[in-house]
Amino acid sequence: MSQRRDIQTHKVSQIPEGIPLPLMKNVYVVDLYSESAQIFAQQTLPIWTWVRIKKGLYKGDIGFVERSDQTDVTLIVAPRERPYDLPQQSGEKSLFSSELATLASLALEPITSPIGEDVGFRCGGHDFICGLLRLTVPTHSVVSVELPIPDDIAFHMVANFERTFVEKTVHLFSAQFWRESDTVEICEGELSGSRGKLIDVEWQKRTASVLLLNAEAREGDLDDKDEAIHCCIQELRRVFSTGQTVRIIAGPYRGYVGHIITASGSSVSLQYDGQSPHLEVSELLLETHVPDHVRSLSTKHDAGMRMNLPEPADKVLPGDTAVVCRGAYKGAEATIEWMNSNGDQAWIYVKEVSDSSSMQGDTGTTSTQHPSTQGDTDTASAQHPAGYKMVPVNVHDVRVHRAPRTISFTKEKGFDVCAGDDIEVARGKWFRSRGTVQAVHFDQACLDFVCDTYGQNVSVF
């Protein structure tokens, strides 16, 4: 708010008599922190920073500040209009193409940098730098952005515009996803080329603590802070290895989880679904993936969820190994392939003999329907080993060895299986069924998968 003050004037002896003086003068005192002060002074934006446009065609877009004064700011943005555009293309983001401008018979005037390098063209009254548009807007129509996400500056990355600065921006964004125990490499200074494990990242201070892998301290003892070195985040880069599970944090494949096939230079080759061609992804757009069923990769777990996992069922199930102790098949040892609904008969494979009548002794079983006659003929025949036949035995005539655990569990990391893994059921009703894991339920100690044979979603413990 402005304030009005009245100042009385007094007679000055140097002024000749007869000349009238004003009895009152208006003086306005302006609060420089008020909105009205913006009329008199406009903040000048620092160059080589990022801003978001608030109005017009480019509303919401991110721009690089090239020049700024109290009135206007000159930005470098991804163009939404090009002189050769068709009407339906207006508003779409794409880089300016000198080839398309030439085909449209438009005049091109080269733009050179202060050191004489060609950096773009002037076409249709607009300047295009590295395919990006030089746009001037009022200073009050933009707002500063400390750290844009890579998706918002994707065209700046593709255009190779101010590559070092853009890469530093993406690198700083990526550092927000660094985790304890991640491997990093020092890129500057006397220790350049040395690798270590992250102990701590203070992103707001732009620093990180690293335990060198060749330090005399015990490797893996991340509590030994005395052996750590402190680095600027910009002096470090993440190092990924073949087979590592990672998640894409930005770009068209953001959110995808996959395994690294090869890692060389600043990019990696990623396999994300087992079928599609490998993806080439910048290492700056990756983070170490921690599945939902894994609580943490940290070495410390002083607090957190504690739970008792259900014990495996005591009853005999397909997948267990049966050793026949009585009857015609005494001595036979085989995996139980199927159980009847009452649970008193188990079907196993035994070697076929030429005189089948000699095997018709007391097996201690009663006649029951073979599982292959219950709609599973194709599955049974596909798994039927040559020279063997499937026969029923009474569960009271066999000694059973429970199938070993095939998936490990720790309270720190949960199960060593995650969504997207291909599995085969080793014990239970769905024995030998195969499929792809859809979800892992940590609290219930079970997982869901889609059975390849039946195409249905199945839950197994």
mmCIF file of C-alpha atoms in Angstrom, residues 185-383:
data_model
loop_
_atom_site.group_PDB
_atom_site.id
_atom_site.type_symbol
_atom_site.label_atom_id
_atom_site.label_comp_id
_atom_site.label_asym_id
_atom_site.label_seq_id
_atom_site.Cartn_x
_atom_site.Cartn_y
_atom_site.Cartn_z
ATOM 1 C CA GLU A 185 32.661 -44.233 -9.379
ATOM 2 C CA ILE A 186 34.580 -41.043 -8.656
ATOM 3 C CA CYS A 187 34.982 -39.046 -11.865
ATOM 4 C CA GLU A 188 37.148 -36.108 -10.757
ATOM 5 C CA GLY A 189 40.189 -35.396 -8.600
ATOM 6 C CA GLU A 190 43.027 -37.575 -7.402
ATOM 7 C CA LEU A 191 40.717 -40.542 -6.806
ATOM 8 C CA SER A 192 39.222 -40.416 -10.308
ATOM 9 C CA GLY A 193 38.345 -43.941 -11.442
ATOM 10 C CA SER A 194 38.034 -45.328 -7.906
ATOM 11 C CA ARG A 195 34.836 -47.148 -7.030
ATOM 12 C CA GLY A 196 32.992 -47.504 -3.775
ATOM 13 C CA LYS A 197 29.688 -48.058 -2.003
ATOM 14 C CA LEU A 198 27.360 -45.242 -1.035
ATOM 15 C CA ILE A 199 26.972 -44.774 2.697
ATOM 16 C CA ASP A 200 24.850 -41.665 2.700
ATOM 17 C CA VAL A 201 23.486 -39.064 0.282
ATOM 18 C CA GLU A 202 22.681 -35.520 1.397
ATOM 19 C CA TRP A 203 20.887 -34.360 -1.693
ATOM 20 C CA GLN A 204 20.044 -30.883 -0.428
ATOM 21 C CA LYS A 205 23.738 -30.272 0.232
ATOM 22 C CA ARG A 206 24.653 -31.971 -3.062
ATOM 23 C CA THR A 207 27.110 -34.276 -1.276
ATOM 24 C CA ALA A 208 27.505 -38.008 -0.690
ATOM 25 C CA SER A 209 29.632 -40.265 1.525
ATOM 26 C CA VAL A 210 31.432 -43.166 -0.158
ATOM 27 C CA LEU A 211 33.342 -46.145 1.219
ATOM 28 C CA LEU A 212 36.064 -47.020 -1.282
ATOM 29 C CA LEU A 213 36.165 -50.661 -2.325
ATOM 30 C CA ASN A 214 39.954 -50.773 -1.964
ATOM 31 C CA ALA A 215 39.939 -49.217 1.512
ATOM 32 C CA GLU A 216 41.677 -51.119 4.287
ATOM 33 C CA ALA A 217 38.457 -51.158 6.226
ATOM 34 C CA ARG A 218 36.266 -54.192 5.952
ATOM 35 C CA GLU A 219 34.340 -54.082 2.742
ATOM 36 C CA GLY A 220 30.633 -54.169 3.363
ATOM 37 C CA ASP A 221 30.914 -52.650 6.825
ATOM 38 C CA LEU A 222 29.014 -49.521 5.973
ATOM 39 C CA ASP A 223 28.957 -48.393 9.593
ATOM 40 C CA ASP A 224 32.660 -47.517 9.504
ATOM 41 C CA LYS A 225 32.203 -43.829 8.831
ATOM 42 C CA ASP A 226 35.875 -43.082 9.559
ATOM 43 C CA GLU A 227 36.934 -44.752 6.312
ATOM 44 C CA ALA A 228 34.415 -42.843 4.184
ATOM 45 C CA ILE A 229 35.224 -39.969 1.888
ATOM 46 C CA HIS A 230 32.872 -37.096 1.142
ATOM 47 C CA CYS A 231 32.286 -36.044 -2.460
ATOM 48 C CA CYS A 232 30.170 -33.629 -4.409
ATOM 49 C CA ILE A 233 27.338 -35.485 -6.133
ATOM 50 C CA GLN A 234 28.491 -34.119 -9.488
ATOM 51 C CA GLU A 235 31.854 -35.870 -8.965
ATOM 52 C CA LEU A 236 30.177 -39.291 -8.792
ATOM 53 C CA ARG A 237 28.387 -41.522 -11.244
ATOM 54 C CA ARG A 238 26.339 -44.637 -10.652
ATOM 55 C CA VAL A 239 27.826 -47.916 -11.824
ATOM 56 C CA PHE A 240 25.540 -50.727 -12.949
ATOM 57 C CA SER A 241 26.487 -54.353 -13.601
ATOM 58 C CA THR A 242 25.225 -57.109 -15.884
ATOM 59 C CA GLY A 243 22.262 -58.977 -14.423
ATOM 60 C CA GLN A 244 21.304 -56.193 -12.029
ATOM 61 C CA THR A 245 17.587 -55.452 -11.652
ATOM 62 C CA VAL A 246 16.797 -51.792 -12.301
ATOM 63 C CA ARG A 247 13.814 -49.506 -12.799
ATOM 64 C CA ILE A 248 13.539 -46.737 -15.382
ATOM 65 C CA ILE A 249 12.796 -43.421 -13.608
ATOM 66 C CA ALA A 250 12.050 -41.179 -16.599
ATOM 67 C CA GLY A 251 11.348 -41.235 -20.317
ATOM 68 C CA PRO A 252 8.817 -43.162 -22.420
ATOM 69 C CA TYR A 253 9.548 -46.397 -20.531
ATOM 70 C CA ARG A 254 9.306 -44.825 -17.068
ATOM 71 C CA GLY A 255 8.323 -47.393 -14.434
ATOM 72 C CA TYR A 256 9.527 -50.406 -16.416
ATOM 73 C CA VAL A 257 11.594 -52.950 -14.479
ATOM 74 C CA GLY A 258 14.184 -55.107 -16.189
ATOM 75 C CA HIS A 259 17.587 -56.728 -16.067
ATOM 76 C CA ILE A 260 20.780 -55.260 -17.471
ATOM 77 C CA ILE A 261 22.165 -57.285 -20.367
ATOM 78 C CA THR A 262 25.227 -55.146 -21.048
ATOM 79 C CA ALA A 263 26.578 -51.968 -19.479
ATOM 80 C CA SER A 264 29.091 -49.861 -21.359
ATOM 81 C CA GLY A 265 29.839 -46.173 -21.311
ATOM 82 C CA SER A 266 26.940 -43.992 -20.250
ATOM 83 C CA SER A 267 24.162 -46.330 -21.403
ATOM 84 C CA VAL A 268 22.994 -49.866 -20.699
ATOM 85 C CA SER A 269 21.111 -52.495 -22.643
ATOM 86 C CA LEU A 270 18.010 -53.563 -20.761
ATOM 87 C CA GLN A 271 15.738 -56.588 -21.105
ATOM 88 C CA TYR A 272 12.405 -55.773 -19.493
ATOM 89 C CA ASP A 273 9.864 -58.447 -20.427
ATOM 90 C CA GLY A 274 11.776 -61.380 -21.883
ATOM 91 C CA GLN A 275 10.277 -60.918 -25.345
ATOM 92 C CA SER A 276 10.734 -57.394 -26.705
ATOM 93 C CA PRO A 277 14.048 -56.224 -28.170
ATOM 94 C CA HIS A 278 16.573 -54.852 -25.711
ATOM 95 C CA LEU A 279 16.213 -51.213 -24.686
ATOM 96 C CA GLU A 280 19.135 -48.814 -24.769
ATOM 97 C CA VAL A 281 18.745 -46.544 -21.751
ATOM 98 C CA SER A 282 20.959 -43.838 -20.291
ATOM 99 C CA GLU A 283 22.378 -44.826 -16.907
ATOM 100 C CA LEU A 284 21.125 -41.462 -15.638
ATOM 101 C CA LEU A 285 17.554 -42.710 -16.051
ATOM 102 C CA LEU A 286 17.937 -45.848 -13.922
ATOM 103 C CA GLU A 287 17.707 -46.720 -10.248
ATOM 104 C CA THR A 288 18.359 -49.906 -8.311
ATOM 105 C CA HIS A 289 15.059 -51.768 -8.160
ATOM 106 C CA VAL A 290 13.756 -52.934 -4.799
ATOM 107 C CA PRO A 291 10.690 -55.179 -5.292
ATOM 108 C CA ASP A 292 7.558 -54.411 -3.287
ATOM 109 C CA HIS A 293 8.078 -57.520 -1.174
ATOM 110 C CA VAL A 294 11.584 -56.408 -0.165
ATOM 111 C CA ARG A 295 11.545 -53.912 2.672
ATOM 112 C CA SER A 296 14.992 -52.435 2.174
ATOM 113 C CA LEU A 297 18.472 -53.017 0.796
ATOM 114 C CA SER A 298 19.924 -51.295 3.864
ATOM 115 C CA THR A 299 22.347 -53.135 6.134
ATOM 116 C CA LYS A 300 20.428 -51.948 9.209
ATOM 117 C CA HIS A 301 17.023 -53.233 10.261
ATOM 118 C CA ASP A 302 16.680 -52.129 13.856
ATOM 119 C CA ALA A 303 12.972 -51.536 13.456
ATOM 120 C CA GLY A 304 10.253 -52.620 11.111
ATOM 121 C CA MET A 305 7.699 -55.318 10.505
ATOM 122 C CA ARG A 306 8.099 -58.661 12.209
ATOM 123 C CA MET A 307 5.917 -61.559 11.191
ATOM 124 C CA ASN A 308 5.643 -65.314 11.537
ATOM 125 C CA LEU A 309 5.467 -67.132 8.236
ATOM 126 C CA PRO A 310 3.073 -70.058 7.884
ATOM 127 C CA GLU A 311 4.752 -73.436 8.061
ATOM 128 C CA PRO A 312 4.424 -75.809 5.093
ATOM 129 C CA ALA A 313 1.445 -78.159 5.281
ATOM 130 C CA ASP A 314 2.197 -81.514 6.949
ATOM 131 C CA LYS A 315 0.030 -83.472 4.550
ATOM 132 C CA VAL A 316 1.415 -85.282 1.523
ATOM 133 C CA LEU A 317 1.319 -83.146 -1.625
ATOM 134 C CA PRO A 318 2.352 -83.464 -5.257
ATOM 135 C CA GLY A 319 6.022 -82.617 -5.534
ATOM 136 C CA ASP A 320 7.012 -84.644 -2.473
ATOM 137 C CA THR A 321 9.171 -87.722 -2.979
ATOM 138 C CA ALA A 322 7.589 -91.080 -2.179
ATOM 139 C CA VAL A 323 9.564 -94.236 -1.304
ATOM 140 C CA VAL A 324 7.311 -97.298 -1.614
ATOM 141 C CA CYS A 325 7.739 -99.601 1.426
ATOM 142 C CA ARG A 326 5.122 -102.258 0.707
ATOM 143 C CA GLY A 327 3.314 -103.815 -2.202
ATOM 144 C CA ALA A 328 4.141 -104.612 -5.804
ATOM 145 C CA TYR A 329 6.212 -101.447 -6.268
ATOM 146 C CA LYS A 330 8.257 -101.840 -3.099
ATOM 147 C CA GLY A 331 11.575 -100.056 -3.405
ATOM 148 C CA ALA A 332 10.373 -97.621 -6.034
ATOM 149 C CA GLU A 333 11.251 -93.987 -5.364
ATOM 150 C CA ALA A 334 9.649 -91.215 -7.379
ATOM 151 C CA THR A 335 8.100 -87.784 -7.215
ATOM 152 C CA ILE A 336 4.383 -87.691 -6.465
ATOM 153 C CA GLU A 337 2.689 -86.343 -9.579
ATOM 154 C CA TRP A 338 -0.923 -86.261 -8.433
ATOM 155 C CA MET A 339 -3.118 -86.931 -5.399
ATOM 156 C CA ASN A 340 -6.745 -87.980 -5.341
ATOM 157 C CA SER A 341 -9.350 -85.775 -3.639
ATOM 158 C CA ASN A 342 -9.344 -87.929 -0.467
ATOM 159 C CA GLY A 343 -5.593 -87.625 -0.156
ATOM 160 C CA ASP A 344 -5.065 -91.366 0.391
ATOM 161 C CA GLN A 345 -3.670 -92.239 -3.039
ATOM 162 C CA ALA A 346 -0.579 -90.847 -4.720
ATOM 163 C CA TRP A 347 0.313 -91.312 -8.361
ATOM 164 C CA ILE A 348 3.942 -91.894 -9.249
ATOM 165 C CA TYR A 349 5.928 -93.001 -12.284
ATOM 166 C CA VAL A 350 7.507 -96.481 -12.197
ATOM 167 C CA LYS A 351 9.451 -98.389 -14.815
ATOM 168 C CA GLU A 352 7.405 -100.554 -17.147
ATOM 169 C CA VAL A 353 8.119 -104.299 -17.232
ATOM 170 C CA SER A 354 7.390 -106.790 -20.010
ATOM 171 C CA ASP A 355 5.155 -109.042 -17.857
ATOM 172 C CA SER A 356 2.669 -106.646 -16.415
ATOM 173 C CA SER A 357 0.637 -109.509 -14.889
ATOM 174 C CA SER A 358 3.468 -110.268 -12.489
ATOM 175 C CA MET A 359 2.992 -106.858 -10.965
ATOM 176 C CA GLN A 360 -0.628 -107.407 -10.026
ATOM 177 C CA GLY A 361 0.098 -108.071 -6.389
ATOM 178 C CA ASP A 362 -1.364 -106.500 -3.322
ATOM 179 C CA THR A 363 -0.671 -102.822 -3.756
ATOM 180 C CA GLY A 364 -2.919 -101.860 -0.909
ATOM 181 C CA THR A 365 -4.893 -99.600 -3.208
ATOM 182 C CA THR A 366 -8.352 -99.563 -4.620
ATOM 183 C CA SER A 367 -9.242 -98.760 -8.163
ATOM 184 C CA THR A 368 -9.414 -95.060 -8.885
ATOM 185 C CA GLN A 369 -9.563 -92.911 -11.960
ATOM 186 C CA HIS A 370 -6.231 -91.985 -13.512
ATOM 187 C CA PRO A 371 -5.638 -88.230 -13.599
ATOM 188 C CA SER A 372 -5.026 -88.284 -17.326
ATOM 189 C CA THR A 373 -8.678 -89.219 -17.856
ATOM 190 C CA GLN A 374 -9.862 -86.054 -16.092
ATOM 191 C CA GLY A 375 -9.224 -83.609 -18.868
ATOM 192 C CA ASP A 376 -5.452 -83.580 -18.426
ATOM 193 C CA THR A 377 -4.581 -86.027 -21.182
ATOM 194 C CA ASP A 378 -2.459 -83.589 -23.140
ATOM 195 C CA THR A 379 -0.569 -82.442 -20.071
ATOM 196 C CA ALA A 380 -0.006 -85.962 -18.786
ATOM 197 C CA SER A 381 1.257 -87.307 -22.083
ATOM 198 C CA ALA A 382 3.560 -84.349 -22.537
ATOM 199 C CA GLN A 383 5.181 -85.091 -19.162
#
